[in-house]
Each structure stands twice: as structure tokens, then as C-alpha cells.
Amino acid sequence: MPTSIDSALSETRSFPVPAHFADQANMDAETFARLTRQATENPESFWGDLARQHLDWDVPFQRVLEVDQAPFYRWFGDGQLNVAYNCVDRHLQGATRHKAALIWEGEDGSVRTVTYAQLHREISLFANALKHQGVQKGDRVAIYMPMVPEAIVAMLACARIGAIHTVVFGGFSAEALKDRLEDTDAKVLITADGAWRAGKVVPLKRHADQALLREHEHSVRHVIVLRRTGADIDMQEGRDIWWEDAVADVSADCPALPIQAEDTLFILYTSGSTGKPKGVFHSSAGYLLWAMLTTRWVFDIKPEDVYWCTADIGWITGHSYVVYGPLANGATVFLYEGAPMHPQPDRFWKMIARHGVSILYTAPTAVRAFMKMGDEWPQRHDLSSLRLLGSVGEPMNPEAWMWYYKHIGGERCPVADTWWQTETGGHMIAPLPGVTANKPGSCALPLPGISARIVNDHGAPITAPNAGGYLVIDRPWPGMLRGVWGNPERYVESYWARFDNRYYIAGDSARRDADGYFWVMGRIDDVLNVSGHRLGTAEVESALVAHPAVSEAAIVGIPHEIKGEAICAFVVLKHQHQGDDRDELGAALRAQVTELIGAIARPDDIRFTDALPKTRSGKIMRRLLRSIARGEEVTQDMSTLEDEDTLQNLGTVKR
Ligand code: 6R9
């Protein structure tokens, strides 16, 4: 049994840093080299300097890092600050006071701009309203809202008074909301009468009512309801209050409370491939520092940018890169409320042109969906305001990368493929646009201060280029999770125990090429074993997506008498190729994989389908595909599945 994972596909394209970009970048090659050196030689001074330089402290810290309880690390533990102060109040001097903090576009096309001064006022009012509803420091507040400025106000109002927020994605069911309310013992729930999605109202308040039905099973005392859609809803006397009434009689003066650096800022549930979702929790200071620095370094954010991260605030990407990172930098954040293809597949491009968006951060699933719709949609719009693109969520197939680079970035914008997780708080491995050449499909190099390694099944470092193994982090960093809410054993067991607490184990497989670039190969749990060769999912899928007719693909293993496992591929075709002959295409795809990778990776079974099952944050759910491919009944937890119809269609899909 091999102890490493075989790399199959070699991608050799490389795109140097554009000179015009390097000249103006927040991080240049010299600074990068200096910071990386300092981080290796003296990590405490490296992190301490950055924390003093970039954050405003109420009580300065003396201790940078405490390791005595490892893997329960503490950062800046004797310092105090306020996260909302750092995101808003400190920008109230000078020109940023009346600069747009948020530019929001509703699904119906209406636009709202919120300046830093206005945001400050809204947060202060709402923070006082929360206090009025009995919320105190350390209490948990659940936020189940549409993508509207008030959702961000709610998060920052919690931060202002030291309450811990837990944002539940508005697309989640009553059941998922109920689990999270119970697990966190939330005292207050903030929701809306509904959310707009593809022209329809998602009944958030009705879900909330269902989640709260059995009073003895949760501790929610008050529900604050924002009026957004005007939908008819029930308000429970004594429990429910409209947002506008909650802020009507409170003062707009709410001093930001100094918070211990290590006090929890938020809890966020991450699905995990098995079992109950984990309530990952993050600190205040360390988390904010990392969200802020990575936004500055990786997105090269500048005062004049209009920055758009398309993630919902219900995900970590929304926390770090819609709210905390960009606002801590005093940036202008664009927000969009609704469905990406509504009313037409050019909605994104239309908004980029309309608002002059200069930085776009989205996910491979979105890029592949746009690629499937055809090149003509972005072509209709002027995308010349864009100067930088980003990607997160899954490995980017090189062909999807090329499409993004060419059709959206006009071959002028660097692409930051950022590898990170809910648990890591912020980017870990990513190209720096003024320093690092892009290789399509690679997330490039660890950021300064991040020490990433590849290890084999026994935890021994793999140094040979292109040999795959476990992606691990062998030094603590300030943005790291502080634990699993209410379950310290699960924290140790999920992330540390396998290699004796020596490394943070990400659960991904990866390889490093001869230039030191990282290539994520997929989740460790999804690795296939074909005739003794261990294959990650990403490379074979990318070989399939490299065919001009294919927009996305997923592979899983099916038992095979001789090979151990054989490959079953699920393939989605681009619109204009949907009528193509399937037998011919199947043969062409097999030939293509054989040519790009070798016969070992040739799929035994190819199934064409209209869509792949995805999580609500857009990640392919291979465990469901595995059951389907094996003809087993799907018994797994499907609460995170985005669209159950996809599964139905897959069940009847023809070979
Ligand atoms: C931020 C986020 C984390 C998992 C991660 C990995 C996958 C994310 C990636 C990537 C390859 C990238 N992932 N970014 N894989 N390249 N640039 O997505 O957090 O929802 O916790 O998911 O997503 O498998 O382990 P989260």
C-alpha cells in the first residue's frame, strides 16, 4: 500500500506578474521576502509587529503566543480591542467618514449606499437594541438573514457589545436552523420576513417559527424581524419585534466595549463529510488580524477599489471577505442580494459594469456555471474596471481558470486562487498578485507566517516534488480556529490527533511541484485507489473539464474485482454541446484522460448529467455520487444538499 498519493496531471502553463500590477501592489517581492524571513526566524516578533501595526488596541498585549495548552493556542491573550471599532469607528476620521462602506444592489435592481458614518450609526443603534432585548457580553445571537446591509449591521452590533454571533445561511431549512440554535444556546434570533431569491420569497420567518416551535428545546427569548419583502408573517406577542421598532427608542450612542483578544467573535457551522456539523469558533483579535492582512495582501485592496466577494455571509468567506477583512481595511464593499443568474446569466457582468467593480472574488462552481452558459454573456458588458480576480471553495480546474482569466479578466487581471477553510479563518496558500506568477489550477505558495507541509500516512514529511499526501500546517497562526463549540475532544480528534498533535490537519490532499507551488488534489476522504495507485479527484476531473464540450465533472470510485476501484465519472456538458452524440463523446473523453494522464485514470463508467449535487456553498458532494455510482440507496445526511432535484435526476440518469 503506497503511503503517498500519485500525481497524474501536469499543468505547465504559467502567467508572470503583470508589470503594471507589481509597480503598485501592497506587497512587493522585497517585502514578501523580508516578511517570510522574519516569520521563520522570529515568529513572535513577526506576528506581534503586524498586530500592533494593523489593529487598534484598547489594552496593548504583552504576550504574543501561548502554547502551554497546545493545540489550544492563545494569541495576544492579555490584550483587548473591539472588532467593530476596528472595522468602522477608526475610519470615521477624514475622507473615509463619508466614503461608501457598502454598496448594495437588491435583486430588483434597486441600489443603496451606506457610508462609514451611516454604518457606525446603524450599528450603534442596533447594538443598543440588542442590549435592550437582554443581550450581554458572551451571549449567543443567531442571524438568519438575506444578503442586505442589515445582516452586516447585526454582525457588527454583536461584535460591538461582545456578543457572539452565529450566522445561519438563509438557504438552510428550519431543521438546520433549529440544530444551530440549540447547539449555541442562542438567546436572540435576528431574521427577516423573507428573502428574495430568483424573483420568489424565501420564507425566513416561517422557517424561524418552525425552528422555535418547541420552546423547551431552545433558549431563544426574542426574535427581531427585518421587513424586507412585505410577506405576510405571524408575529408572536412578547417574543417577536420588528427591527424598526427595536431601534426606534434607543440611543445612537453605544461605546465599543473593549473585548479580550481571545474572546469568541463568532461560531460558524461547517458540514464535515460525516456526522453532525461542527461549530467552529474564532477569536476576536487573531481572527481579525488575519482577515485584515490577507485582504490587504492577497486582494491588494486599495481605498479606491470597489470590491466584490460573491459569497453569502452565511459562509466563512462571507465573514472574512465580505465583512471583517475589507471593512477593517476601510474598503468599499459591493453586496448583491439575489440569485446569480437572475433574471439572466449576465447579472454579475451587468453589475460589475454598473458599479465599476475592480476586484471580484467568487467560486469555481460559479465560474463553471458561467462557462456552461457560453461566452456571449460576459461579452455583452464592459468589464474593464476589473483589475484582480479571486477564487475559493474547490480546486479550480485549469480550463475553468483559463476561461475566467480570459473572458472575465480580459487576460489582464491576476487570479488569486486562495486555499483556506472555515477553520483557518483566512487565506493560507495563495498567490500574491504583485509577487507570485499564476499557474492555472495551483493555489501557489503559503502566505508569510504560514508553514504548510505535505506529509505521508505516517506523518513523515514528503519532500519529493509532486508526490501527494496530507496537507498540514505545522505552526499555529492567529486566524486559526480556537475549537469546536462545546466539544473540545472533537477539536483535537478532528484536526490534530492523527499525527499526535504535531500538525493541524486540513483533511485535503495536495502535492508541491518543483517550484514549491501547492496543488490541492481533493479531500483525503475522496481519494481513489485504482490498481494500487492512489488518485486524488481534482486531476482526473480537470482532465475531463479540459475537453471543450465539458463544463464540469466529478469522479468517484466503484468497486472493481481486479483494480480494487474503478473510476466512475459524472460529466456536465456546456449548453451548446448538449445535443452531441454521447457514445462518441464518452469515447473522446476516455481518450482524452488517457492522453493527459494515462490509462490508469481512464473512467470505466461515464454518466452524463445536467447538474452535480452540491452543498449550498457550491462544493460537489462526491459522497452522494459514490452511493449513486454503486447503485446504493442514498442514506447520508442531505441537509447540506443544495437541490434535491439534482439527486432525483441523477438516480435515473442513463449510462
Ligand atoms: C473557504 C472555504 C474548505 C475546503 C478545503 C478544500 C476546499 C477551498 C480551495 C479548496 C482547492 C482552493 N477548498 N478553497 N480546494 N483550492 N482554492 O471554502 O471554506 O467551506 O470550510 O471549505 O474547501 O477542500 O478543505 P470551507
Coordinates of C-alpha atoms in Angstrom, one line a residue, residues 35-437:
L35 CA 8.3 39.1 6.0
T36 CA 8.8 35.4 5.1
R37 CA 12.3 35.5 6.6
Q38 CA 11.1 37.3 9.8
A39 CA 8.2 34.8 10.2
T40 CA 10.6 31.9 10.0
E41 CA 13.3 33.3 12.2
N42 CA 11.3 35.1 14.8
P43 CA 7.6 34.3 14.5
E44 CA 6.6 36.1 17.7
S45 CA 8.1 39.4 16.6
F46 CA 6.6 38.9 13.1
W47 CA 3.1 38.4 14.4
G48 CA 3.4 40.9 17.3
D49 CA 4.6 43.7 14.9
L50 CA 1.8 43.1 12.5
A51 CA -0.8 43.1 15.3
R52 CA 0.5 46.4 16.7
Q53 CA 0.7 48.0 13.3
H54 CA -2.6 47.0 11.8
L55 CA -5.1 46.8 14.7
D56 CA -6.2 49.5 17.2
W57 CA -5.9 48.2 20.8
D58 CA -7.7 49.4 23.9
V59 CA -5.2 47.4 26.0
P60 CA -2.0 46.5 24.3
F61 CA -0.9 42.9 24.6
Q62 CA 2.4 41.8 26.1
R63 CA 2.2 38.1 25.2
V64 CA 2.0 37.2 21.5
L65 CA 1.5 33.4 21.7
E66 CA 0.8 31.0 24.5
V67 CA 1.5 27.3 23.7
D68 CA 1.2 25.6 27.1
Q69 CA -2.3 24.2 26.3
A70 CA -1.5 23.2 22.7
P71 CA -3.3 22.6 20.4
F72 CA -5.4 25.1 22.3
Y73 CA -3.3 28.1 21.3
R74 CA -3.8 31.6 22.6
W75 CA -2.8 34.8 20.7
F76 CA -2.3 38.3 22.1
G77 CA -4.1 36.9 25.2
D78 CA -3.6 39.8 27.5
G79 CA -4.7 42.5 25.0
Q80 CA -8.1 44.0 24.5
L81 CA -9.7 45.5 21.5
N82 CA -13.1 45.8 19.8
V83 CA -13.6 44.3 16.4
A84 CA -16.4 46.7 15.4
Y85 CA -14.3 49.6 16.4
N86 CA -11.5 48.3 14.1
C87 CA -13.9 47.8 11.2
V88 CA -15.8 51.1 11.4
D89 CA -15.0 53.7 14.1
R90 CA -11.4 54.0 13.2
H91 CA -12.4 55.0 9.7
L92 CA -14.5 57.9 10.8
Q93 CA -11.7 60.4 10.6
G94 CA -11.0 62.3 7.4
A95 CA -12.3 61.4 4.0
T96 CA -13.3 57.8 4.8
R97 CA -16.0 59.1 7.1
H98 CA -18.3 59.7 4.1
K99 CA -16.9 57.1 1.8
A100 CA -19.2 54.2 0.9
A101 CA -18.6 51.2 3.2
L102 CA -21.3 49.2 1.4
I103 CA -22.9 49.5 -2.0
W104 CA -25.8 47.1 -2.1
E105 CA -27.9 46.0 -5.1
G106 CA -31.2 44.3 -4.5
E107 CA -32.4 41.5 -6.8
D108 CA -34.9 44.0 -8.2
G109 CA -32.1 46.3 -9.2
S110 CA -32.6 48.9 -6.5
V111 CA -29.3 50.3 -5.0
R112 CA -28.4 51.5 -1.5
T113 CA -25.2 53.0 -0.4
V114 CA -24.1 53.0 3.3
T115 CA -21.2 55.3 4.2
Y116 CA -18.9 54.5 7.1
A117 CA -20.6 57.2 9.2
Q118 CA -24.0 55.8 8.4
L119 CA -22.8 52.2 9.2
H120 CA -21.5 53.4 12.5
R121 CA -24.8 54.9 13.4
E122 CA -26.8 51.8 12.3
I123 CA -24.5 49.5 14.3
S124 CA -24.7 51.7 17.4
L125 CA -28.5 51.8 17.3
F126 CA -28.8 48.1 16.7
A127 CA -26.3 47.3 19.4
N128 CA -28.3 49.3 21.9
A129 CA -31.5 47.5 20.7
L130 CA -29.8 44.1 21.3
K131 CA -28.9 45.2 24.8
H132 CA -32.5 46.3 25.3
Q133 CA -33.5 42.7 24.4
G134 CA -31.3 41.5 27.2
V135 CA -28.2 40.5 25.2
Q136 CA -25.0 40.7 27.2
K137 CA -21.3 40.1 26.5
G138 CA -20.7 36.4 25.7
D139 CA -24.4 35.7 24.8
R140 CA -25.0 34.0 21.5
V141 CA -27.1 35.7 18.9
A142 CA -28.2 33.8 15.8
I143 CA -28.5 35.7 12.4
Y144 CA -30.7 34.2 9.7
M145 CA -31.0 36.9 7.2
P146 CA -30.9 37.7 3.5
M147 CA -27.9 39.5 1.9
V148 CA -28.9 43.0 3.0
P149 CA -26.8 45.7 4.8
E150 CA -28.7 45.0 8.0
A151 CA -27.2 41.5 8.1
I152 CA -23.8 43.1 8.4
V153 CA -25.1 45.7 10.8
A154 CA -26.3 42.8 13.0
M155 CA -22.9 41.0 12.9
L156 CA -21.0 44.2 13.8
A157 CA -23.5 45.2 16.5
C158 CA -22.8 41.8 18.2
A159 CA -19.1 42.5 18.0
R160 CA -19.6 46.0 19.4
I161 CA -21.1 44.6 22.6
G162 CA -19.1 41.4 22.8
A163 CA -22.0 39.1 21.9
I164 CA -21.1 36.0 19.9
H165 CA -22.9 35.7 16.6
T166 CA -23.7 32.6 14.7
V167 CA -24.8 33.3 11.2
V168 CA -27.0 30.6 9.6
F169 CA -27.2 30.7 5.8
G170 CA -30.6 31.9 4.7
G171 CA -30.9 29.0 2.3
F172 CA -30.9 26.5 5.2
S173 CA -34.0 24.8 6.4
A174 CA -35.9 25.2 9.7
E175 CA -34.3 22.0 10.9
A176 CA -30.7 23.2 10.3
L177 CA -31.5 26.5 12.0
K178 CA -33.0 24.6 15.0
D179 CA -29.9 22.5 15.4
R180 CA -27.7 25.6 15.4
L181 CA -30.0 27.5 17.9
E182 CA -29.8 24.5 20.2
D183 CA -26.1 23.9 19.9
T184 CA -25.2 27.5 20.7
D185 CA -28.0 28.2 23.2
A186 CA -28.7 31.4 21.3
K187 CA -30.8 34.0 23.2
V188 CA -31.9 36.2 20.4
L189 CA -32.6 35.4 16.7
I190 CA -32.4 38.0 14.1
T191 CA -34.3 37.3 10.9
A192 CA -36.4 38.9 8.2
D193 CA -39.9 38.5 6.8
G194 CA -38.4 36.9 3.8
A195 CA -35.5 36.9 1.3
W196 CA -35.7 37.5 -2.4
R197 CA -34.3 34.7 -4.5
A198 CA -34.9 34.4 -8.2
G199 CA -38.0 36.5 -8.0
K200 CA -39.5 34.5 -5.2
V201 CA -39.7 35.0 -1.5
V202 CA -37.8 32.6 0.7
P203 CA -40.0 32.5 3.9
L204 CA -37.3 33.0 6.5
K205 CA -39.6 34.0 9.3
R206 CA -41.8 30.9 8.7
H207 CA -38.7 28.7 8.9
A208 CA -37.7 30.5 12.1
D209 CA -41.2 29.9 13.6
Q210 CA -40.9 26.2 12.8
A211 CA -37.4 26.1 14.3
L212 CA -38.7 27.7 17.5
L213 CA -41.8 25.6 17.8
R214 CA -40.8 23.5 20.8
E215 CA -40.0 26.1 23.4
H216 CA -38.3 23.7 25.9
E217 CA -35.7 22.7 23.2
H218 CA -34.0 26.1 22.8
S219 CA -33.3 29.2 24.7
V220 CA -34.3 31.9 22.2
R221 CA -36.3 34.6 24.1
H222 CA -36.6 37.3 21.4
V223 CA -36.8 37.4 17.6
I224 CA -36.0 40.6 15.8
V225 CA -37.6 40.7 12.3
L226 CA -36.5 43.0 9.5
R227 CA -39.1 44.0 7.0
R228 CA -37.7 43.1 3.5
T229 CA -40.3 41.5 1.3
G230 CA -43.6 42.6 2.9
A231 CA -44.7 39.0 3.1
D232 CA -47.4 38.2 5.4
I233 CA -46.0 36.7 8.6
D234 CA -47.0 35.8 12.1
M235 CA -45.5 37.9 15.0
Q236 CA -45.6 36.2 18.3
E237 CA -46.6 38.7 21.1
G238 CA -43.9 39.2 23.7
R239 CA -41.3 37.2 21.6
D240 CA -41.1 38.9 18.2
I241 CA -40.3 42.5 17.5
W242 CA -39.8 44.4 14.2
W243 CA -36.3 45.7 13.6
E244 CA -37.7 49.2 13.1
D245 CA -39.4 49.1 16.4
A246 CA -36.4 47.7 18.2
V247 CA -34.3 50.7 17.1
A248 CA -37.0 53.3 17.5
D249 CA -36.4 54.4 21.0
V250 CA -32.8 53.6 21.6
S251 CA -29.8 56.0 21.7
A252 CA -27.4 56.2 18.8
D253 CA -24.6 56.3 21.2
C254 CA -23.1 52.9 22.0
P255 CA -19.4 52.9 23.0
A256 CA -17.5 49.9 21.6
L257 CA -16.7 47.6 24.5
P258 CA -13.1 46.5 25.0
I259 CA -13.0 42.7 24.5
Q260 CA -10.3 40.2 25.4
A261 CA -8.3 39.2 22.4
E262 CA -9.2 35.6 22.9
D263 CA -12.9 36.1 23.5
T264 CA -15.1 34.4 20.8
L265 CA -16.2 36.6 18.0
F266 CA -18.4 34.0 16.3
I267 CA -19.4 30.4 15.8
L268 CA -19.9 29.0 12.3
Y269 CA -21.0 25.5 11.4
T270 CA -19.1 23.6 8.9
S271 CA -20.7 20.5 7.4
G272 CA -17.8 18.0 7.7
S273 CA -18.2 15.0 5.5
T274 CA -19.6 12.8 8.2
G275 CA -21.7 13.3 11.3
K276 CA -23.2 16.4 12.8
P277 CA -22.0 19.8 11.6
K278 CA -19.2 21.2 13.8
G279 CA -19.5 24.6 15.4
V280 CA -16.1 26.1 14.6
F281 CA -15.4 29.1 16.7
H282 CA -13.0 32.0 16.2
S283 CA -11.3 34.6 18.4
S284 CA -11.6 38.3 18.2
A285 CA -8.1 39.8 17.7
G286 CA -6.2 36.9 16.0
Y287 CA -9.1 36.3 13.6
L288 CA -9.5 40.0 12.7
L289 CA -5.8 40.4 12.2
W290 CA -5.6 37.5 9.7
A291 CA -8.8 38.5 7.8
M292 CA -7.5 42.0 7.5
L293 CA -3.9 41.2 6.4
T294 CA -4.9 38.6 3.9
T295 CA -7.4 41.0 2.3
R296 CA -4.6 43.6 2.1
W297 CA -2.0 41.2 0.7
V298 CA -3.9 38.8 -1.5
F299 CA -6.5 41.2 -2.9
D300 CA -4.2 44.1 -2.9
I301 CA -7.1 46.2 -1.6
K302 CA -6.8 50.0 -2.0
P303 CA -9.0 52.9 -0.9
E304 CA -10.3 53.4 -4.4
D305 CA -11.4 49.8 -5.1
V306 CA -14.9 48.6 -5.4
Y307 CA -14.5 45.1 -4.0
W308 CA -17.0 42.3 -4.5
C309 CA -16.9 38.9 -2.8
T310 CA -19.9 37.0 -4.1
A311 CA -20.2 34.7 -1.0
D312 CA -23.2 34.8 1.3
I313 CA -22.4 36.0 4.8
G314 CA -23.6 32.6 6.0
W315 CA -20.2 31.1 5.0
I316 CA -16.7 31.8 6.3
T317 CA -15.9 33.5 3.0
G318 CA -18.7 36.0 3.7
H319 CA -17.4 36.5 7.3
S320 CA -13.8 37.1 6.4
Y321 CA -14.1 38.6 2.9
V322 CA -17.4 40.4 2.8
V323 CA -17.4 41.8 6.3
Y324 CA -14.3 41.7 8.6
G325 CA -11.3 41.8 6.2
P326 CA -12.5 44.5 3.8
L327 CA -14.1 46.7 6.5
A328 CA -11.0 46.5 8.7
N329 CA -9.2 47.9 5.7
G330 CA -11.7 50.7 5.2
A331 CA -12.7 49.4 1.8
T332 CA -15.8 49.8 -0.3
V333 CA -17.7 46.5 -0.4
F334 CA -20.3 45.7 -3.0
L335 CA -23.1 43.4 -2.0
Y336 CA -25.7 41.6 -4.1
E337 CA -28.9 40.2 -2.6
G338 CA -30.2 37.6 -5.0
A339 CA -29.6 34.7 -7.4
P340 CA -26.6 34.8 -9.7
M341 CA -28.4 34.1 -12.9
H342 CA -31.4 36.3 -12.3
P343 CA -33.1 37.4 -14.4
Q344 CA -30.4 36.4 -17.0
P345 CA -27.0 34.7 -17.0
D346 CA -25.3 38.1 -17.3
R347 CA -26.5 39.6 -14.0
F348 CA -22.9 39.5 -12.5
W349 CA -21.4 41.2 -15.5
K350 CA -24.1 43.8 -15.7
M351 CA -23.5 44.7 -12.0
I352 CA -19.7 44.8 -12.4
A353 CA -20.1 47.4 -15.2
R354 CA -22.8 49.3 -13.4
H355 CA -20.8 49.7 -10.1
G356 CA -17.3 49.7 -11.5
V357 CA -16.2 46.7 -9.5
S358 CA -12.5 46.3 -9.5
I359 CA -11.9 43.2 -7.5
L360 CA -14.1 40.1 -7.9
Y361 CA -13.9 37.1 -5.6
T362 CA -16.0 34.1 -6.5
A363 CA -16.0 30.2 -6.6
P364 CA -15.1 27.6 -9.2
T365 CA -18.7 26.4 -9.2
A366 CA -19.8 29.8 -10.4
V367 CA -17.1 30.1 -13.0
R368 CA -18.1 26.6 -14.3
A369 CA -21.7 27.6 -14.4
F370 CA -20.9 30.7 -16.4
M371 CA -18.7 28.8 -18.7
K372 CA -21.6 26.4 -19.3
M373 CA -23.9 29.2 -20.3
G374 CA -21.5 30.4 -23.0
D375 CA -19.0 33.2 -23.7
E376 CA -21.6 35.7 -25.1
W377 CA -23.0 36.7 -21.7
P378 CA -19.9 38.4 -20.4
Q379 CA -19.1 39.8 -23.8
R380 CA -22.1 42.0 -23.7
H381 CA -20.7 44.1 -20.9
D382 CA -17.7 46.4 -20.2
L383 CA -15.6 44.6 -17.6
S384 CA -12.6 46.9 -17.9
S385 CA -13.0 48.1 -14.3
L386 CA -11.8 44.7 -13.1
R387 CA -8.1 44.6 -12.0
L388 CA -8.0 41.4 -9.9
L389 CA -9.9 38.1 -9.7
G390 CA -10.1 35.6 -6.9
S391 CA -11.4 32.1 -6.5
V392 CA -12.2 29.9 -3.4
G393 CA -14.1 26.8 -2.4
E394 CA -12.8 24.0 -4.6
P395 CA -9.8 23.2 -6.7
M396 CA -10.0 25.4 -9.8
N397 CA -9.8 23.2 -13.0
P398 CA -7.1 24.7 -15.2
E399 CA -9.6 25.1 -18.1
A400 CA -12.1 26.9 -15.9
W401 CA -9.2 29.1 -14.7
M402 CA -8.3 29.9 -18.3
W403 CA -11.9 30.8 -19.1
Y404 CA -12.1 33.1 -16.0
Y405 CA -8.8 34.7 -16.9
K406 CA -9.7 35.3 -20.5
H407 CA -13.4 36.1 -20.6
I408 CA -13.7 37.9 -17.3
G409 CA -10.3 39.2 -16.6
G410 CA -9.5 40.2 -20.2
E411 CA -6.1 38.5 -19.8
R412 CA -5.0 41.5 -17.7
C413 CA -6.1 40.5 -14.2
P414 CA -4.1 38.2 -12.0
V415 CA -6.1 35.4 -10.5
A416 CA -5.8 34.7 -6.8
D417 CA -6.7 31.0 -6.2
T418 CA -7.0 31.0 -2.5
W419 CA -6.8 27.8 -0.5
W420 CA -8.2 28.0 3.0
Q421 CA -11.1 26.7 5.2
T422 CA -13.7 27.8 7.8
E423 CA -11.2 26.6 10.3
T424 CA -8.3 28.6 9.1
G425 CA -10.1 32.0 9.4
G426 CA -8.4 33.4 6.3
H427 CA -6.3 32.6 3.2
M428 CA -3.4 30.2 3.9
I429 CA -2.0 29.4 0.5
A430 CA -2.5 31.9 -2.3
P431 CA -0.6 33.8 -4.9
L432 CA 0.3 37.4 -4.1
P433 CA -0.7 39.4 -7.2
G434 CA 2.3 41.6 -7.2
V435 CA 4.8 38.9 -6.4
T436 CA 3.7 35.4 -7.5
A437 CA 3.3 34.1 -11.1

